[in-house]
XYZ file of C-alpha atoms in Angstrom:
634
model
C -0.010 0.002 -0.049
C 1.381 3.251 -0.883
C 2.023 6.149 1.810
C -0.843 8.241 0.917
C -3.137 5.136 1.230
C -1.766 4.101 4.630
C -2.305 7.703 5.850
C -5.743 7.903 4.848
C -6.438 4.622 6.578
C -4.857 5.897 9.723
C -6.762 8.837 9.531
C -10.158 7.007 9.088
C -9.259 4.925 12.303
C -8.701 8.254 14.063
C -11.858 9.839 12.924
C -13.696 6.923 14.422
C -11.806 7.174 17.625
C -11.977 10.941 17.887
C -15.625 11.573 16.973
C -16.951 8.585 18.967
C -18.046 9.558 22.727
C -15.574 6.939 24.221
C -15.917 8.001 27.883
C -18.348 5.066 28.662
C -16.373 2.609 27.003
C -13.026 3.770 28.410
C -14.432 3.475 31.775
C -15.630 -0.178 31.406
C -12.638 -1.342 29.655
C -10.884 -2.340 32.816
C -13.818 -4.766 33.883
C -13.333 -8.313 33.751
C -16.187 -8.972 31.524
C -17.926 -6.589 29.189
C -20.555 -6.998 26.216
C -20.391 -4.672 23.319
C -23.153 -4.266 20.615
C -21.650 -3.274 17.160
C -22.253 -4.478 13.577
C -19.767 -6.874 12.133
C -18.035 -4.490 9.800
C -16.984 -2.331 12.706
C -15.163 -5.079 14.434
C -11.533 -4.066 13.304
C -12.278 -0.394 14.273
C -13.745 -1.473 17.734
C -10.778 -3.741 18.404
C -8.467 -0.985 17.432
C -10.129 1.432 20.000
C -10.103 -1.303 22.682
C -6.562 -2.050 22.357
C -5.611 1.904 22.508
C -7.748 1.917 25.723
C -6.236 -1.052 27.363
C -2.725 0.363 26.646
C -3.859 3.791 28.229
C -4.790 1.682 31.456
C -1.512 -0.219 31.395
C -3.315 -3.435 30.590
C -1.770 -6.160 28.674
C -1.749 -5.324 24.995
C -2.234 -9.114 23.833
C -5.731 -9.919 22.537
C -7.069 -13.506 21.848
C -9.787 -12.623 19.233
C -12.029 -15.655 18.570
C -14.250 -15.857 15.595
C -17.026 -18.179 14.559
C -15.046 -19.451 11.423
C -11.608 -19.555 10.074
C -12.337 -17.339 7.237
C -13.673 -14.615 9.433
C -10.318 -14.882 11.151
C -8.286 -14.402 7.943
C -10.590 -11.299 6.756
C -9.956 -9.748 10.310
C -6.267 -10.134 9.964
C -6.198 -8.245 6.775
C -8.519 -5.460 8.115
C -6.287 -5.192 11.296
C -3.084 -4.870 8.963
C -4.707 -2.143 7.194
C -5.846 -0.183 10.338
C -2.731 -0.493 12.273
C 0.398 -1.487 10.322
C 2.437 -1.445 13.612
C 0.345 -4.042 15.270
C 1.493 -7.671 15.381
C -1.261 -10.016 14.118
C -0.927 -13.868 14.876
C -3.244 -16.316 13.038
C -3.728 -19.565 14.936
C -5.270 -21.926 12.481
C -7.414 -24.879 13.455
C -6.497 -28.465 12.094
C -8.015 -29.739 8.966
C -9.056 -32.791 10.851
C -10.972 -33.436 14.024
C -9.046 -34.237 17.319
C -10.128 -37.866 17.463
C -10.208 -38.429 13.688
C -7.332 -40.873 12.850
C -5.705 -38.357 10.449
C -2.728 -35.982 10.876
C -3.012 -32.208 10.237
C -0.743 -30.701 7.414
C 2.809 -29.843 8.292
C 1.907 -26.161 7.034
C -1.026 -25.933 9.543
C 1.408 -27.480 12.285
C 4.170 -25.101 11.609
C 1.996 -22.093 11.873
C 0.403 -23.162 15.152
C 3.562 -23.804 16.800
C 5.080 -20.323 15.711
C 2.161 -18.841 17.457
C 2.715 -20.797 20.587
C 6.340 -20.150 20.592
C 5.628 -16.421 20.038
C 3.179 -16.332 23.113
C 5.801 -17.927 25.362
C 8.172 -15.192 24.475
C 5.357 -12.679 25.140
C 4.874 -14.215 28.773
C 8.612 -13.357 29.380
C 8.893 -10.011 27.997
C 5.842 -7.540 27.677
C 4.994 -6.329 24.374
C 5.023 -2.715 23.678
C 2.579 -2.756 20.741
C -0.781 -4.286 19.984
C -0.798 -8.124 19.529
C -3.874 -9.771 18.131
C -4.040 -13.607 18.061
C -6.953 -14.608 15.762
C -8.493 -18.043 16.094
C -11.720 -19.681 15.084
C -13.878 -21.119 17.658
C -12.722 -24.595 16.324
C -8.973 -23.578 16.987
C -9.680 -21.998 20.440
C -11.566 -24.856 21.979
C -9.179 -27.745 20.866
C -6.585 -28.505 23.739
C -3.002 -28.349 22.839
C 0.148 -30.112 23.972
C 1.531 -28.567 26.866
C 5.003 -27.045 26.572
C 5.165 -26.636 22.735
C 6.249 -22.970 23.368
C 9.157 -23.998 25.109
C 10.997 -25.302 22.348
C 12.717 -22.856 20.113
C 12.513 -23.071 16.317
C 15.695 -24.613 14.615
C 17.808 -21.783 13.228
C 20.392 -21.649 10.347
C 22.695 -18.873 9.663
C 25.096 -18.348 6.835
C 28.579 -18.472 8.063
C 27.944 -20.799 11.126
C 29.311 -24.419 11.325
C 26.787 -27.323 11.401
C 27.447 -31.115 11.333
C 25.523 -32.656 8.513
C 24.705 -36.041 10.165
C 23.643 -34.099 13.264
C 21.531 -31.580 11.081
C 19.708 -34.631 9.449
C 18.992 -36.072 13.017
C 17.331 -33.069 14.149
C 15.170 -32.568 10.991
C 13.948 -36.067 11.658
C 13.351 -35.167 15.347
C 11.071 -32.379 14.181
C 9.087 -34.867 12.024
C 10.593 -33.650 8.641
C 10.320 -36.624 6.184
C 13.492 -37.679 4.305
C 12.899 -37.981 0.632
C 14.909 -37.815 -2.769
C 13.367 -34.505 -3.935
C 11.658 -32.062 -1.908
C 7.993 -31.343 -3.210
C 6.125 -30.504 -0.027
C 6.312 -28.603 3.192
C 7.799 -30.884 5.861
C 10.320 -32.577 3.680
C 14.034 -32.610 3.352
C 16.679 -34.079 1.025
C 20.442 -34.461 1.180
C 22.988 -34.510 -1.686
C 26.639 -34.395 -0.734
C 27.296 -30.982 0.764
C 23.598 -29.793 -0.074
C 20.559 -29.823 2.064
C 17.149 -29.080 0.587
C 14.447 -28.540 3.082
C 10.885 -27.153 2.650
C 9.908 -25.397 5.929
C 6.674 -25.767 7.281
C 5.925 -21.872 7.455
C 7.673 -20.981 4.152
C 6.257 -20.165 0.819
C 9.304 -21.743 -0.936
C 11.669 -24.681 -0.243
C 15.277 -23.445 0.478
C 18.649 -24.974 -0.395
C 21.410 -24.859 2.115
C 24.987 -25.256 0.557
C 27.808 -26.374 2.799
C 31.519 -26.069 2.426
C 32.770 -28.537 4.829
C 30.847 -27.832 7.934
C 30.341 -24.154 7.145
C 26.993 -23.020 5.797
C 27.968 -20.903 2.876
C 24.737 -20.040 1.276
C 20.990 -20.292 1.662
C 18.562 -19.748 -1.468
C 14.909 -20.320 -2.095
C 14.055 -22.795 -4.931
C 10.922 -23.698 -6.737
C 9.760 -27.264 -6.143
C 8.152 -27.340 -9.787
C 11.478 -27.263 -11.404
C 13.980 -27.443 -8.494
C 15.627 -24.132 -9.808
C 16.726 -21.274 -7.591
C 14.392 -18.325 -7.424
C 16.057 -15.255 -8.542
C 16.753 -12.630 -5.814
C 18.966 -12.087 -2.837
C 20.128 -15.047 -0.938
C 18.731 -15.500 2.598
C 20.949 -14.739 5.811
C 19.220 -17.458 7.899
C 16.041 -19.621 8.002
C 13.837 -20.956 10.895
C 12.386 -24.323 10.828
C 9.200 -25.151 12.837
C 8.171 -28.719 13.507
C 5.885 -30.618 10.979
C 3.962 -32.360 13.877
C 2.580 -31.306 17.323
C 3.344 -34.708 18.805
C 7.080 -34.722 18.798
C 8.401 -38.389 19.665
C 10.494 -37.638 22.847
C 11.855 -40.579 24.823
C 8.972 -40.265 27.379
C 6.481 -40.590 24.321
C 8.211 -43.483 22.843
C 8.018 -45.195 26.352
C 4.333 -44.734 26.631
C 3.859 -46.148 23.201
C 5.919 -49.194 23.979
C 3.731 -49.625 27.262
C 0.516 -49.374 25.143
C 1.658 -51.637 22.542
C 0.951 -54.664 24.711
C -1.954 -53.016 26.647
C -3.880 -52.515 23.251
C -3.466 -55.285 20.838
C -5.403 -53.611 18.043
C -2.972 -50.769 18.128
C 0.406 -52.644 18.449
C 1.584 -51.856 14.915
C 0.926 -48.093 15.375
C 2.491 -48.111 18.917
C 5.392 -50.221 17.677
C 6.263 -47.524 15.104
C 5.992 -44.547 17.454
C 8.182 -46.258 20.098
C 10.780 -46.855 17.436
C 10.692 -42.972 16.595
C 8.732 -43.368 13.316
C 5.871 -40.818 13.049
C 2.578 -42.443 11.851
C -0.536 -40.958 10.181
C -3.062 -40.138 12.803
C -0.841 -40.261 15.740
C -1.934 -36.683 16.924
C -5.335 -38.158 17.859
C -3.340 -40.272 20.462
C -1.787 -37.245 22.182
C -3.800 -37.345 25.172
C -2.474 -40.773 26.179
C 1.120 -40.253 24.760
C 2.181 -36.581 26.040
C 2.605 -35.365 29.572
C -0.376 -33.097 29.474
C -2.872 -31.292 27.352
C -3.984 -27.607 28.185
C -6.612 -25.092 26.727
C -5.291 -23.001 24.244
C -5.911 -19.930 26.693
C -3.109 -21.252 28.982
C -0.410 -19.913 26.631
C -1.744 -16.389 26.953
C 0.205 -13.948 29.138
C -1.390 -12.879 32.484
C -4.209 -10.319 32.069
C -4.593 -10.641 28.246
C -8.012 -9.627 26.796
C -10.105 -12.486 25.210
C -12.325 -11.136 22.655
C -15.314 -13.168 21.533
C -16.854 -11.995 18.018
C -20.625 -13.084 17.371
C -20.848 -15.036 20.700
C -24.374 -16.434 19.406
C -22.992 -18.013 16.413
C -19.792 -19.133 18.068
C -21.785 -20.947 20.522
C -23.838 -22.732 18.053
C -20.634 -23.633 16.269
C -18.962 -24.953 19.344
C -21.826 -27.202 20.157
C -21.892 -28.734 16.719
C -18.028 -29.173 16.958
C -18.346 -31.147 20.296
C -21.242 -33.319 19.197
C -19.546 -34.207 15.699
C -16.134 -35.074 17.416
C -17.870 -37.310 19.922
C -19.277 -39.315 16.841
C -15.634 -39.536 15.612
C -14.180 -40.594 18.980
C -16.468 -43.807 19.093
C -16.231 -44.609 15.365
C -12.567 -44.253 15.211
C -11.452 -45.941 18.553
C -13.904 -48.011 20.132
C -13.015 -51.019 17.833
C -9.296 -50.124 18.137
C -9.718 -50.608 21.967
C -11.319 -53.891 21.843
C -9.486 -56.627 23.790
C -7.794 -54.002 26.013
C -7.835 -54.435 29.933
C -8.767 -50.859 30.316
C -10.444 -48.602 27.828
C -8.324 -46.016 26.182
C -9.201 -42.536 27.446
C -8.771 -39.724 24.777
C -11.298 -37.361 26.226
C -8.677 -34.973 27.250
C -7.952 -34.157 23.483
C -11.460 -33.432 22.375
C -13.123 -29.812 22.008
C -13.900 -28.061 25.303
C -17.417 -26.968 25.813
C -17.635 -23.163 25.376
C -19.108 -22.851 28.692
C -16.173 -24.723 30.426
C -13.660 -22.814 28.327
C -15.143 -19.115 29.359
C -15.394 -20.232 32.997
C -11.628 -21.227 33.004
C -10.241 -17.912 31.767
C -10.518 -16.278 35.047
C -7.477 -14.316 34.891
C -8.153 -12.707 31.626
C -10.801 -10.038 30.578
C -13.637 -11.291 28.485
C -14.999 -8.701 25.929
C -17.946 -9.908 23.747
C -18.855 -8.144 20.566
C -22.217 -8.987 19.274
C -24.511 -7.667 16.490
C -27.579 -8.585 18.457
C -28.693 -6.592 21.544
C -29.640 -8.676 24.475
C -31.267 -6.146 26.727
C -29.051 -6.788 29.636
C -28.259 -3.702 31.920
C -24.481 -3.985 31.694
C -24.576 -4.334 27.909
C -22.898 -1.211 26.147
C -24.272 -0.214 22.527
C -21.642 1.474 20.528
C -24.456 3.343 18.638
C -23.264 2.003 15.205
C -25.344 1.262 12.225
C -24.960 -1.147 9.326
C -25.161 0.108 5.777
C -28.453 -0.322 4.282
C -28.953 -2.915 1.362
C -29.841 -0.842 -1.789
C -30.831 -3.731 -3.993
C -34.468 -3.673 -2.911
C -34.707 0.022 -2.126
C -35.984 2.827 -4.448
C -33.082 5.066 -3.625
C -29.964 4.238 -5.354
C -26.711 4.154 -3.522
C -25.305 7.385 -5.312
C -28.439 9.309 -4.291
C -27.874 8.145 -0.723
C -24.230 9.108 -0.798
C -25.257 12.585 -2.034
C -27.854 12.789 0.844
C -25.217 11.934 3.374
C -22.568 14.369 1.960
C -25.060 17.133 2.243
C -25.527 16.292 5.969
C -21.920 16.656 6.793
C -20.898 13.071 6.996
C -17.384 12.134 6.046
C -17.684 9.063 3.629
C -15.027 6.290 2.764
C -15.290 3.561 0.203
C -12.954 0.727 0.177
C -12.061 -1.508 -2.782
C -9.827 -4.490 -2.767
C -7.841 -3.783 -6.067
C -6.139 -0.717 -7.155
C -7.763 -0.786 -10.662
C -11.387 -0.910 -9.157
C -10.579 1.858 -6.831
C -9.340 3.983 -9.493
C -12.293 3.416 -11.546
C -14.980 3.976 -8.824
C -13.183 7.220 -8.005
C -13.616 8.474 -11.684
C -17.413 7.411 -11.573
C -18.079 9.193 -8.413
C -16.280 12.392 -9.695
C -18.405 12.286 -12.934
C -21.526 11.943 -10.788
C -20.667 14.973 -8.664
C -19.764 13.150 -5.587
C -15.940 14.034 -5.385
C -16.211 14.532 -1.704
C -16.335 10.733 -1.319
C -12.743 9.195 -0.453
C -12.048 5.978 -2.342
C -9.371 3.739 -0.781
C -7.759 0.365 -1.574
C -8.292 -1.754 1.385
C -9.544 -5.296 2.216
C -12.636 -4.717 4.262
C -15.541 -7.018 4.190
C -18.480 -4.896 5.480
C -19.048 -1.312 6.045
C -20.955 0.725 9.090
C -22.140 4.007 9.856
C -21.047 6.061 12.994
C -23.483 8.906 13.462
C -21.419 10.323 16.504
C -18.287 10.421 14.446
C -20.266 11.555 11.307
C -18.323 8.795 9.589
C -19.478 6.225 7.015
C -17.631 3.470 5.712
C -18.691 1.408 2.641
C -16.979 -1.556 1.018
C -17.212 -3.236 -2.637
C -19.866 -5.504 -1.172
C -21.857 -2.343 0.250
C -21.649 -0.090 -2.804
C -22.324 -2.825 -5.391
C -24.633 -5.061 -3.559
C -22.618 -8.250 -4.113
C -20.226 -10.416 -2.650
C -16.575 -8.816 -2.495
C -13.734 -10.155 -4.803
C -11.806 -10.960 -1.642
C -9.561 -14.105 -1.999
C -8.214 -15.856 1.133
C -4.474 -15.387 1.405
C -4.657 -19.134 2.655
C -5.848 -19.920 -1.140
C -2.456 -19.405 -2.635
C -1.203 -22.708 -4.092
C 2.409 -23.986 -4.637
C 3.526 -24.246 -8.066
C 2.812 -27.771 -9.028
C 4.120 -30.049 -11.759
C 2.223 -30.353 -14.706
C 0.128 -33.537 -15.065
C 2.168 -36.632 -14.109
C 5.420 -34.868 -14.726
C 8.543 -36.632 -14.784
C 10.753 -36.808 -11.758
C 14.201 -37.716 -13.172
C 15.200 -39.124 -9.878
C 12.525 -41.820 -9.692
C 12.567 -42.830 -13.147
C 14.056 -46.287 -13.751
C 15.673 -48.042 -16.799
C 12.601 -49.291 -18.927
C 9.984 -46.805 -17.555
C 7.730 -45.641 -20.449
C 7.395 -41.889 -20.753
C 5.259 -39.675 -23.258
C 7.049 -36.795 -25.121
C 4.433 -34.138 -26.169
C 5.733 -34.221 -30.001
C 7.365 -37.697 -30.400
C 4.849 -39.716 -28.493
C 5.787 -42.942 -26.215
C 9.432 -43.709 -25.583
C 11.408 -45.938 -23.057
C 13.640 -44.272 -20.461
C 17.173 -45.529 -20.779
C 19.358 -43.345 -18.359
C 20.227 -39.950 -17.224
C 23.539 -38.804 -18.896
C 25.792 -35.579 -19.053
C 27.087 -34.127 -22.237
C 29.511 -31.437 -22.951
C 28.718 -29.022 -25.801
C 30.449 -25.741 -27.315
C 33.933 -25.028 -27.857
C 36.699 -23.134 -26.292
C 35.792 -20.983 -23.547
C 32.123 -21.572 -24.379
C 32.082 -25.123 -23.462
C 29.438 -26.153 -20.765
C 27.885 -29.542 -19.385
C 24.136 -30.308 -19.399
C 22.158 -33.318 -18.121
C 19.885 -35.281 -20.390
C 17.233 -37.845 -20.217
C 17.985 -40.411 -22.892
C 14.759 -41.735 -24.178
C 14.386 -44.611 -26.865
C 12.004 -44.757 -29.728
C 10.962 -47.524 -32.289
C 13.563 -47.635 -35.141
C 12.557 -45.684 -38.290
C 13.087 -48.702 -40.474
C 12.751 -52.410 -39.812
C 16.007 -54.230 -38.711
C 17.794 -51.126 -37.477
C 18.518 -49.927 -34.132
C 16.060 -48.196 -31.945
C 16.147 -44.224 -32.459
C 17.230 -42.153 -29.224
C 16.130 -38.669 -28.185
C 18.247 -36.622 -25.564
C 15.839 -34.450 -23.565
C 17.510 -31.581 -21.523
C 16.420 -31.543 -17.953
C 15.354 -28.123 -18.202
C 12.634 -29.241 -20.628
C 11.067 -31.859 -18.393
C 7.571 -30.057 -19.025
C 7.290 -31.803 -22.437
C 7.625 -35.315 -20.637
C 5.086 -37.095 -18.686
C 4.930 -40.597 -17.409
C 2.902 -43.038 -19.227
C -0.197 -44.056 -17.189
C -1.566 -46.921 -19.305
C -2.453 -50.358 -17.869
C -0.360 -52.390 -20.331
C 3.086 -52.178 -22.166
C 2.635 -49.653 -24.952
C 4.143 -49.777 -28.364
C 7.076 -47.312 -28.964
C 6.308 -44.449 -31.215
C 8.533 -43.879 -34.318
C 10.149 -40.272 -34.211
C 9.152 -38.164 -37.274
C 6.399 -40.686 -38.142
C 2.675 -40.248 -38.238
C 1.854 -42.810 -35.622
C 1.643 -40.493 -32.794
C -0.518 -37.961 -34.711
C -2.925 -40.671 -35.745
C -3.129 -42.045 -32.226
C -3.927 -38.580 -30.675
C -6.433 -38.201 -33.396
C -8.259 -41.392 -32.488
C -8.123 -40.355 -28.747
C -9.826 -37.201 -29.649
C -12.543 -38.978 -31.579
C -12.973 -41.331 -28.646
C -13.446 -38.298 -26.216
C -16.054 -36.829 -28.581
C -18.018 -39.979 -28.501
C -17.838 -40.018 -24.572
C -18.965 -36.389 -24.656
C -21.939 -37.303 -26.750
C -22.770 -40.341 -24.641
C -22.536 -38.214 -21.534
C -25.055 -35.800 -23.342
C -27.489 -38.439 -23.948
C -27.125 -39.675 -20.312
C -27.876 -36.471 -18.694
C -30.963 -36.190 -20.933
C -32.009 -39.477 -19.572
C -31.432 -38.547 -16.096
C -33.535 -35.186 -16.543
C -36.459 -37.615 -17.203
C -35.847 -40.049 -14.243
C -37.187 -39.791 -10.849
C -35.133 -38.006 -8.306
C -34.226 -38.665 -4.742
C -34.952 -36.223 -1.918
C -31.837 -35.893 0.305
C -31.985 -34.880 4.225
C -31.200 -31.547 5.450
C -27.402 -30.413 5.800
C -25.307 -32.150 8.385
C -22.561 -30.764 10.408
C -20.042 -32.266 8.370
C -21.705 -30.600 5.182
C -21.490 -27.143 7.020
C -17.804 -27.697 7.927
C -17.027 -28.631 4.480
C -18.635 -25.399 3.122
C -17.116 -23.223 5.794
C -13.699 -24.509 4.687
C -14.139 -23.421 1.035
C -11.467 -20.660 0.791
C -13.006 -18.233 -1.672
C -16.097 -16.201 -1.737
C -18.887 -17.525 -3.870
C -20.652 -15.467 -6.246
C -24.358 -14.900 -6.305
C -24.940 -17.158 -9.098
C -22.955 -19.965 -7.375
C -24.940 -19.463 -4.112
C -28.176 -19.734 -6.041
C -27.015 -23.034 -7.863
C -25.986 -24.495 -4.374
C -29.242 -23.700 -3.148
C -31.237 -25.160 -6.233
C -29.154 -28.376 -6.009
C -30.012 -28.865 -2.193
């Protein structure tokens, strides 16, 4: 964001704070529990104001902000960054799996969670001098975590320091990084002589550590899609966070060894854990393997504030989570515990009921911000209003803006993209609404503050549609094209398909030198064998440079294929027959769908909690047409 943009957003926050009659809120901010009423769009501004008041009262600047869903937490993180660039915003994601589900969370999720826990441990030892927001969905906040995860520092590598390579590999294995031939995913590492490739759980790109002897000479990021270094400055250091929340310590291995005989149906799983080998789904056994499980709130510094946004929605979500997880507990572990002398007790790892969670946070202040007034005497309404929906109103949005400008209101409209913000500014100026300030910012909803004479609209408010907001979690790693060839996994005789020449047989990976004099250079090639151009002659061969691997894919057919002839028409004819077959399949599908249109349907039941979880996990904002289609299908 440019400086004028940043200054305008800071001015927007200041206008909200200066014009609002804050005396009552400031007087109540030291209470152990308060309830505020404000529209959802004002939440980032209210949090910013609450943080400022708490710092004036010399209270802890750390806030655990609990939202109903993970997407709301992501959106709030962007808004808080916009309003206060100096604030520290930590996102604590939930597992993609349930606590009792026999599946492991992704290394990326684990790395982010452990990084937050370690940062909170640091804040317990040294007080922060700026606002700190820890954002967590109700799902993440109610799940107990392993005690002591914040005590272990991240594994740090710095250029110029000495490291023993065998010891380095052992440390990575202890952090549950998987050793592979070629790094492609987070939580993996590979070693080749004096080079160690590792993909940190919290990084966007993998890194290559190059050693000269024991000295770390260089750290560079590289792309997993082609294994090439990414242009840019080399890194000075890199931090590695664990890939699993249950680290197999000697005590964990000892408990697994004991349980191996106590629970016969789990003997295979426990045997691997006892030998230090991570097992898929072992996190669900954390309650019986680790020393203690504690509520997430126990990691917070003393006197921190816990802010619950939309408490009604969060409570309903929490009840659904507890019920669903109980079903998984019995479905996943009842059969596994059969034949044991004592039942396996995993209850400590399940979601904590929200009432128990809130009753256990006596040392922290609780601030509820709701959109719905309850009528309680101690409730404080902030006097903020939602932006009207102009879709069904006779008054158009530009007319309403003109009317508000005449009444002395200061109006801001935010757009997520630079281009859309510029176009809207030009449109408003042409309509005689030059008094409206258009900013580029990621706010989901707006609000009106009559006391501050301030109105904020977003793209969704102005155009009457969902914002084009895209979750920052939706960024995907560059993936290899189709069933792309990994040269390190190819064996002699494996079949491959060249985009131009067709089906061939891999022979070997070779190095060849080309050029003359000082321009000589060496390149690696894949030697691929094709059918002979004439009968009785030797097979033709093709040298494919390793930087042209995008032209090759693995052959995935069921039977051994016939090799193509280079330069012949075989491959072109084969592709032509495949296109005709695809067209025939398409025609058959059209006929099938036509028949289905005239067939009797089946009425499905209402949405289950699992269905709602799947929908809320979708990382993008649906268009109105998509929402209509979803409802019509249901």
